[in-house]
mmCIF file with all atom_site columns, C-alpha atoms in Angstrom:
data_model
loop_
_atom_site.group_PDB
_atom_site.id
_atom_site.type_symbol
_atom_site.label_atom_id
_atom_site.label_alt_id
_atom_site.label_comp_id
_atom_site.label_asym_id
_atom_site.label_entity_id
_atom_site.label_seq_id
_atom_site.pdbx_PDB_ins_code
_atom_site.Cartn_x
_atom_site.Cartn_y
_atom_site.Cartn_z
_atom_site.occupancy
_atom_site.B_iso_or_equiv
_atom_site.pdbx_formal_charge
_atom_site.auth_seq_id
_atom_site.auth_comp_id
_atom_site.auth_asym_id
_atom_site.auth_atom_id
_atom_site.pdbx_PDB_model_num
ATOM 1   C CA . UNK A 1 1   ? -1.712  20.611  4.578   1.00 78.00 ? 27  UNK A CA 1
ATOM 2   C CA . UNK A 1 2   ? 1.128   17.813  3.825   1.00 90.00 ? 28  UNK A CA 1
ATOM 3   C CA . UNK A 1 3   ? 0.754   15.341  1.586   1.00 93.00 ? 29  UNK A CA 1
ATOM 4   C CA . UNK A 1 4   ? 2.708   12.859  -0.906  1.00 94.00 ? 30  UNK A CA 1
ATOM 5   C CA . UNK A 1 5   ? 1.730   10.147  -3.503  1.00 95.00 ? 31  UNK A CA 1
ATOM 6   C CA . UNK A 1 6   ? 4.213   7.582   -3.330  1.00 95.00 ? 32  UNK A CA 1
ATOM 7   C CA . UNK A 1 7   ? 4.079   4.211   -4.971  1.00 95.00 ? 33  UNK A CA 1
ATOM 8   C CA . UNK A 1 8   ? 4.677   0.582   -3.207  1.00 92.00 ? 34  UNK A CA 1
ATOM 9   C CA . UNK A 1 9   ? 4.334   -2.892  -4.469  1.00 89.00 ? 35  UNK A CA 1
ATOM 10  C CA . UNK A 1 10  ? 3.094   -1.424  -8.251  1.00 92.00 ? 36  UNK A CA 1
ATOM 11  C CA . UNK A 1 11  ? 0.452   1.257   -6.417  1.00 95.00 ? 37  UNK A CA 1
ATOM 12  C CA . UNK A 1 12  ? -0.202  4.251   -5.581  1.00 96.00 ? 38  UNK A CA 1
ATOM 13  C CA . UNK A 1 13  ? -1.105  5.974   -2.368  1.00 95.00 ? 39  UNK A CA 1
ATOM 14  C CA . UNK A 1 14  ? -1.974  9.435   -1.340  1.00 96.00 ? 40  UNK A CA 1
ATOM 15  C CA . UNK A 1 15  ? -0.539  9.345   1.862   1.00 95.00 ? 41  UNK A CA 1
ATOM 16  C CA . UNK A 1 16  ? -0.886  11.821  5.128   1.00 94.00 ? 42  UNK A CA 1
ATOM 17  C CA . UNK A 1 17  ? 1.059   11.685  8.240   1.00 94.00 ? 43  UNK A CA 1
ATOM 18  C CA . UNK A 1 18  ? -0.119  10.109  11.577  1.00 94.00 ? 44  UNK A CA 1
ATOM 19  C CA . UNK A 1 19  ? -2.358  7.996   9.293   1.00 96.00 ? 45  UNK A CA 1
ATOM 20  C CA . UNK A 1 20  ? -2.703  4.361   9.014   1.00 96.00 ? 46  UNK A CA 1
ATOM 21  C CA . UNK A 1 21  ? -2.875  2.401   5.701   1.00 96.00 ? 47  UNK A CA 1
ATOM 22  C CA . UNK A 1 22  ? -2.997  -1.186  4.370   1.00 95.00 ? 48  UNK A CA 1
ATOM 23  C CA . UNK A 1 23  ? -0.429  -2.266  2.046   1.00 95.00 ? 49  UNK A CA 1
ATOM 24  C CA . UNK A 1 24  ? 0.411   -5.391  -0.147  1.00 95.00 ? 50  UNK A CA 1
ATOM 25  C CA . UNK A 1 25  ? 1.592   -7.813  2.041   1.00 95.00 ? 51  UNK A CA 1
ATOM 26  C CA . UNK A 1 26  ? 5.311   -7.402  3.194   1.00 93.00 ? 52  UNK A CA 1
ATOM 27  C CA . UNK A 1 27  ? 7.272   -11.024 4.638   1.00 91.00 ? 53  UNK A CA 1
ATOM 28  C CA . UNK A 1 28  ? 10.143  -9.869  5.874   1.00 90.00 ? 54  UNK A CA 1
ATOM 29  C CA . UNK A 1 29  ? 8.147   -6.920  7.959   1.00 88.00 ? 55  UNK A CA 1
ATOM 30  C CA . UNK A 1 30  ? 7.522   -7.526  12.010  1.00 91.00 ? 56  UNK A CA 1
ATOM 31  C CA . UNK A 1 31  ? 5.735   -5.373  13.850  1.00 94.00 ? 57  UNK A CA 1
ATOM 32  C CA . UNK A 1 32  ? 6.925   -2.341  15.533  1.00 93.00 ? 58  UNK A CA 1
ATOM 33  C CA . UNK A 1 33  ? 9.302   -2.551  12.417  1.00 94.00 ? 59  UNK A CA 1
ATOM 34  C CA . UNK A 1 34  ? 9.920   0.845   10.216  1.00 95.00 ? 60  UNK A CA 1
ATOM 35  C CA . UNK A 1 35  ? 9.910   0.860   6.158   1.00 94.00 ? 61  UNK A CA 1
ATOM 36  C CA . UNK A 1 36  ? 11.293  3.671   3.937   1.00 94.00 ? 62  UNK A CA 1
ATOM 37  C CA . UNK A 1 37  ? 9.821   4.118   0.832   1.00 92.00 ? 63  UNK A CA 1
ATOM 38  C CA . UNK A 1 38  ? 11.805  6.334   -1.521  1.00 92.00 ? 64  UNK A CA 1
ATOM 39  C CA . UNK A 1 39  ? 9.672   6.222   -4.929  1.00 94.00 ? 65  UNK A CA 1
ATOM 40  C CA . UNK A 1 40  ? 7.747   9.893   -4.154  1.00 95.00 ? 66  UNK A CA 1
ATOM 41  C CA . UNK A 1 41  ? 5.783   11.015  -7.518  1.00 95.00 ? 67  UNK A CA 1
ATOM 42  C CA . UNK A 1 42  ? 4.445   14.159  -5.370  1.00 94.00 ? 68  UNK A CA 1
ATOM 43  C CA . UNK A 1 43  ? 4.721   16.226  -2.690  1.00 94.00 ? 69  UNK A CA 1
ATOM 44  C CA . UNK A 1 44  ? 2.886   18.995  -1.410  1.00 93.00 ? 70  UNK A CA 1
ATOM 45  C CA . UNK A 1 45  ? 3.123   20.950  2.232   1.00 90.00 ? 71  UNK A CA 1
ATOM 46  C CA . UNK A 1 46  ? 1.002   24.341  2.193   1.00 89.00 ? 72  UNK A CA 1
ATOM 47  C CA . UNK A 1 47  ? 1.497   26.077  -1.087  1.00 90.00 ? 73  UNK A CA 1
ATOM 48  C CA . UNK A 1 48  ? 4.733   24.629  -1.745  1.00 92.00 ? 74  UNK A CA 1
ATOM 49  C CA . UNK A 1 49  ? 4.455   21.615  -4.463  1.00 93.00 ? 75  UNK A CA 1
ATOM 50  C CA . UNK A 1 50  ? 7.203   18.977  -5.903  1.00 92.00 ? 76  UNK A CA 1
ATOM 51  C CA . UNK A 1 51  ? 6.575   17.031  -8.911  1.00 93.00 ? 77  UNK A CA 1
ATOM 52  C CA . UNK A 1 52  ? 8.812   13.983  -9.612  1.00 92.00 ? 78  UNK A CA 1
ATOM 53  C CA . UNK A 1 53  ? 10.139  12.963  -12.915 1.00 91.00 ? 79  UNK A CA 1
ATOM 54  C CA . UNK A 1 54  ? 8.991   10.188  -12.458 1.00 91.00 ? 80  UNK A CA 1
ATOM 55  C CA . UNK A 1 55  ? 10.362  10.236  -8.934  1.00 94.00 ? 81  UNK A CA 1
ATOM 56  C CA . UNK A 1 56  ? 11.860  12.804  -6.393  1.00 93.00 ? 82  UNK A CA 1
ATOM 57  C CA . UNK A 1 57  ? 15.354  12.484  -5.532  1.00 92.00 ? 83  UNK A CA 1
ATOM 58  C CA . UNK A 1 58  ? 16.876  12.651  -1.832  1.00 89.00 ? 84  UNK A CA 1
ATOM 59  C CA . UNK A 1 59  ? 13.092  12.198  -0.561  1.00 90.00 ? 85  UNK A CA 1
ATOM 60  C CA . UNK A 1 60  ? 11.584  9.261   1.703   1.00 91.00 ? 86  UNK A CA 1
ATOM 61  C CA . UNK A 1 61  ? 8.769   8.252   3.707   1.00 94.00 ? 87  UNK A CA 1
ATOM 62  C CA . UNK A 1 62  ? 8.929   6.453   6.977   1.00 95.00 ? 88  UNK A CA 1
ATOM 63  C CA . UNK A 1 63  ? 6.297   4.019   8.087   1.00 96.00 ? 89  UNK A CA 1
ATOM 64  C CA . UNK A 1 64  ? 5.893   1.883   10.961  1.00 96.00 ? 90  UNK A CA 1
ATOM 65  C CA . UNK A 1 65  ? 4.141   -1.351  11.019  1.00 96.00 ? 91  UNK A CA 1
ATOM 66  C CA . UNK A 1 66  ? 1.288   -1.989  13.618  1.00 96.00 ? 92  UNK A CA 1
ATOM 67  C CA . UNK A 1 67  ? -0.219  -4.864  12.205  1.00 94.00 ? 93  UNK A CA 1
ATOM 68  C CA . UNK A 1 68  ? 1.622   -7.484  10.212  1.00 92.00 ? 94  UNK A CA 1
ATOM 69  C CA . UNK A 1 69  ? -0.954  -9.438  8.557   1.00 93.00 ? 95  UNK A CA 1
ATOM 70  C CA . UNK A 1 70  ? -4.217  -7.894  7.672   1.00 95.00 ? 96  UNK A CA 1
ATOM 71  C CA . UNK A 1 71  ? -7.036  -9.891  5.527   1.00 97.00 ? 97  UNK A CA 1
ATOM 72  C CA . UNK A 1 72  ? -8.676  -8.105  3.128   1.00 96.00 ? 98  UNK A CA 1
ATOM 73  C CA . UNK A 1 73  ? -12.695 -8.964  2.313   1.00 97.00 ? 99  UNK A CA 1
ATOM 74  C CA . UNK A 1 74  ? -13.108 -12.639 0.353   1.00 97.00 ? 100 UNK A CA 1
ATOM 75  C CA . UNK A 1 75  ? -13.836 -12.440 -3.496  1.00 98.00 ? 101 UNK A CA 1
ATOM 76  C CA . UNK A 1 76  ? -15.360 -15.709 -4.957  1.00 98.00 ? 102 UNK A CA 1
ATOM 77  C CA . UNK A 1 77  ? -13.934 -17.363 -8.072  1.00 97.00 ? 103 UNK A CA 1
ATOM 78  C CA . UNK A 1 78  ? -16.531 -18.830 -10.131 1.00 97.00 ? 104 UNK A CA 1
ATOM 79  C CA . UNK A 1 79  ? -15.307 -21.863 -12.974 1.00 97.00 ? 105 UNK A CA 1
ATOM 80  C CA . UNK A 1 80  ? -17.941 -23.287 -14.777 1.00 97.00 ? 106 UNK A CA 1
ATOM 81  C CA . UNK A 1 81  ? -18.161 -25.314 -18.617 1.00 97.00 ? 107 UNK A CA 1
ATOM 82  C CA . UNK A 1 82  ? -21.148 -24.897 -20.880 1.00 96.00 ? 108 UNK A CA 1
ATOM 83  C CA . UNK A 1 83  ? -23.011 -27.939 -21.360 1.00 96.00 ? 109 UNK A CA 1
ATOM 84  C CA . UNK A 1 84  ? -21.367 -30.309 -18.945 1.00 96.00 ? 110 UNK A CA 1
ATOM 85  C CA . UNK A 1 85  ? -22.910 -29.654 -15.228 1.00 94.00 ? 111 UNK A CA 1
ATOM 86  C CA . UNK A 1 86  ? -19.006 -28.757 -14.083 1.00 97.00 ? 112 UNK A CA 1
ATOM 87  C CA . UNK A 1 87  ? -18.965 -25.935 -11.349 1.00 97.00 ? 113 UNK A CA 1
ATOM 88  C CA . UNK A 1 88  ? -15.929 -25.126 -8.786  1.00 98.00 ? 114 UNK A CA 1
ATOM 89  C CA . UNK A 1 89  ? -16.242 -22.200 -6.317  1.00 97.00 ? 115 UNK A CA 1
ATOM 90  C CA . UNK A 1 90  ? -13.184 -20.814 -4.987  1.00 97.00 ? 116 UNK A CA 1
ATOM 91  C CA . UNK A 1 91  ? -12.456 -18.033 -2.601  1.00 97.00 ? 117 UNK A CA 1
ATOM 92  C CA . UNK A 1 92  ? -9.467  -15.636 -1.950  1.00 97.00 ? 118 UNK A CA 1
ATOM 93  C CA . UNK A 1 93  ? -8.601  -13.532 0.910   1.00 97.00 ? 119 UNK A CA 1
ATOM 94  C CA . UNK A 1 94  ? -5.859  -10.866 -0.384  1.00 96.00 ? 120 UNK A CA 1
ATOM 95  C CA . UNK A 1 95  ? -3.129  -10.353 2.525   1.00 96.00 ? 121 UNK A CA 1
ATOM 96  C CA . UNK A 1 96  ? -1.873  -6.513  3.558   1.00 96.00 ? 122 UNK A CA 1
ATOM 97  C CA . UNK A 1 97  ? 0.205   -5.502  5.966   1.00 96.00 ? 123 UNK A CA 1
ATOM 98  C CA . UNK A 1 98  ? -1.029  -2.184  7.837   1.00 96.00 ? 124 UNK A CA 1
ATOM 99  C CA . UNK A 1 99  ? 1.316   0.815   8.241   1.00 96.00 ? 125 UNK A CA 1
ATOM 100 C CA . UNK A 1 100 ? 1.078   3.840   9.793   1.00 97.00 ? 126 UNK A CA 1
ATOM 101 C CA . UNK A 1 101 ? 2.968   7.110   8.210   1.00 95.00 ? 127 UNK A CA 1
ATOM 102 C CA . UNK A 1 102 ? 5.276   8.581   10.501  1.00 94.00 ? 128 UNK A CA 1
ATOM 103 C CA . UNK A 1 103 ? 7.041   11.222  8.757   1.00 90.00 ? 129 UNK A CA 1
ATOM 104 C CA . UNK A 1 104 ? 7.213   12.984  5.557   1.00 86.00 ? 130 UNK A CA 1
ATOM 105 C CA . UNK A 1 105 ? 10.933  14.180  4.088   1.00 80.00 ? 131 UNK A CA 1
#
């Protein structure tokens, strides 16, 4: 079994390859595009384990992009004020961009 945590965008992911996964949004990404992300905190394959301090050195993860611009479910903001009939609804639709993991170094 092969695995890695890596962090992107201020997160953390436990990440397999041949798997797909939906990231913080990424602009300058176009589909069919590959990313590299080189901030590893773990890495495991069998019985063999690597622990980064915080990060591994001379490891990387490629991922290729098969959907630029995924929307996540809508949240609704609520304002209100006590006491003076004021109300505003608001809702938000967070943006990811969906990768798949292609290999594991």
């Amino acid at each position: 079994m092969k695995y890695v945590i890596a962090q992107t965008s201020g997160k953390q992911f436990l990440l397999k390859p041949g798997q797909w996964y939906d990231v913080d949004f990424i602009k300058n990404g176009s589909l069919g595009d590959f990313i590299y992300l080189n901030k590893i905190l773990f890495f495991r394959k069998n019985n063999q384990i690597q622990l980064g301090k915080p990060f591994l050195v001379n490891s990387q993860i490629s991922a290729k992009i098969i959907q630029e611009e995924v929307k996540g479910t809508k949240i609704t903001v609520l304002k209100t004020k006590p006491k003076k009939k004021y109300t505003r609804t608001r809702g938000h639709r967070q943006s990811y961009t969906r990768v798949q993991i292609d290999s594991l170094e």
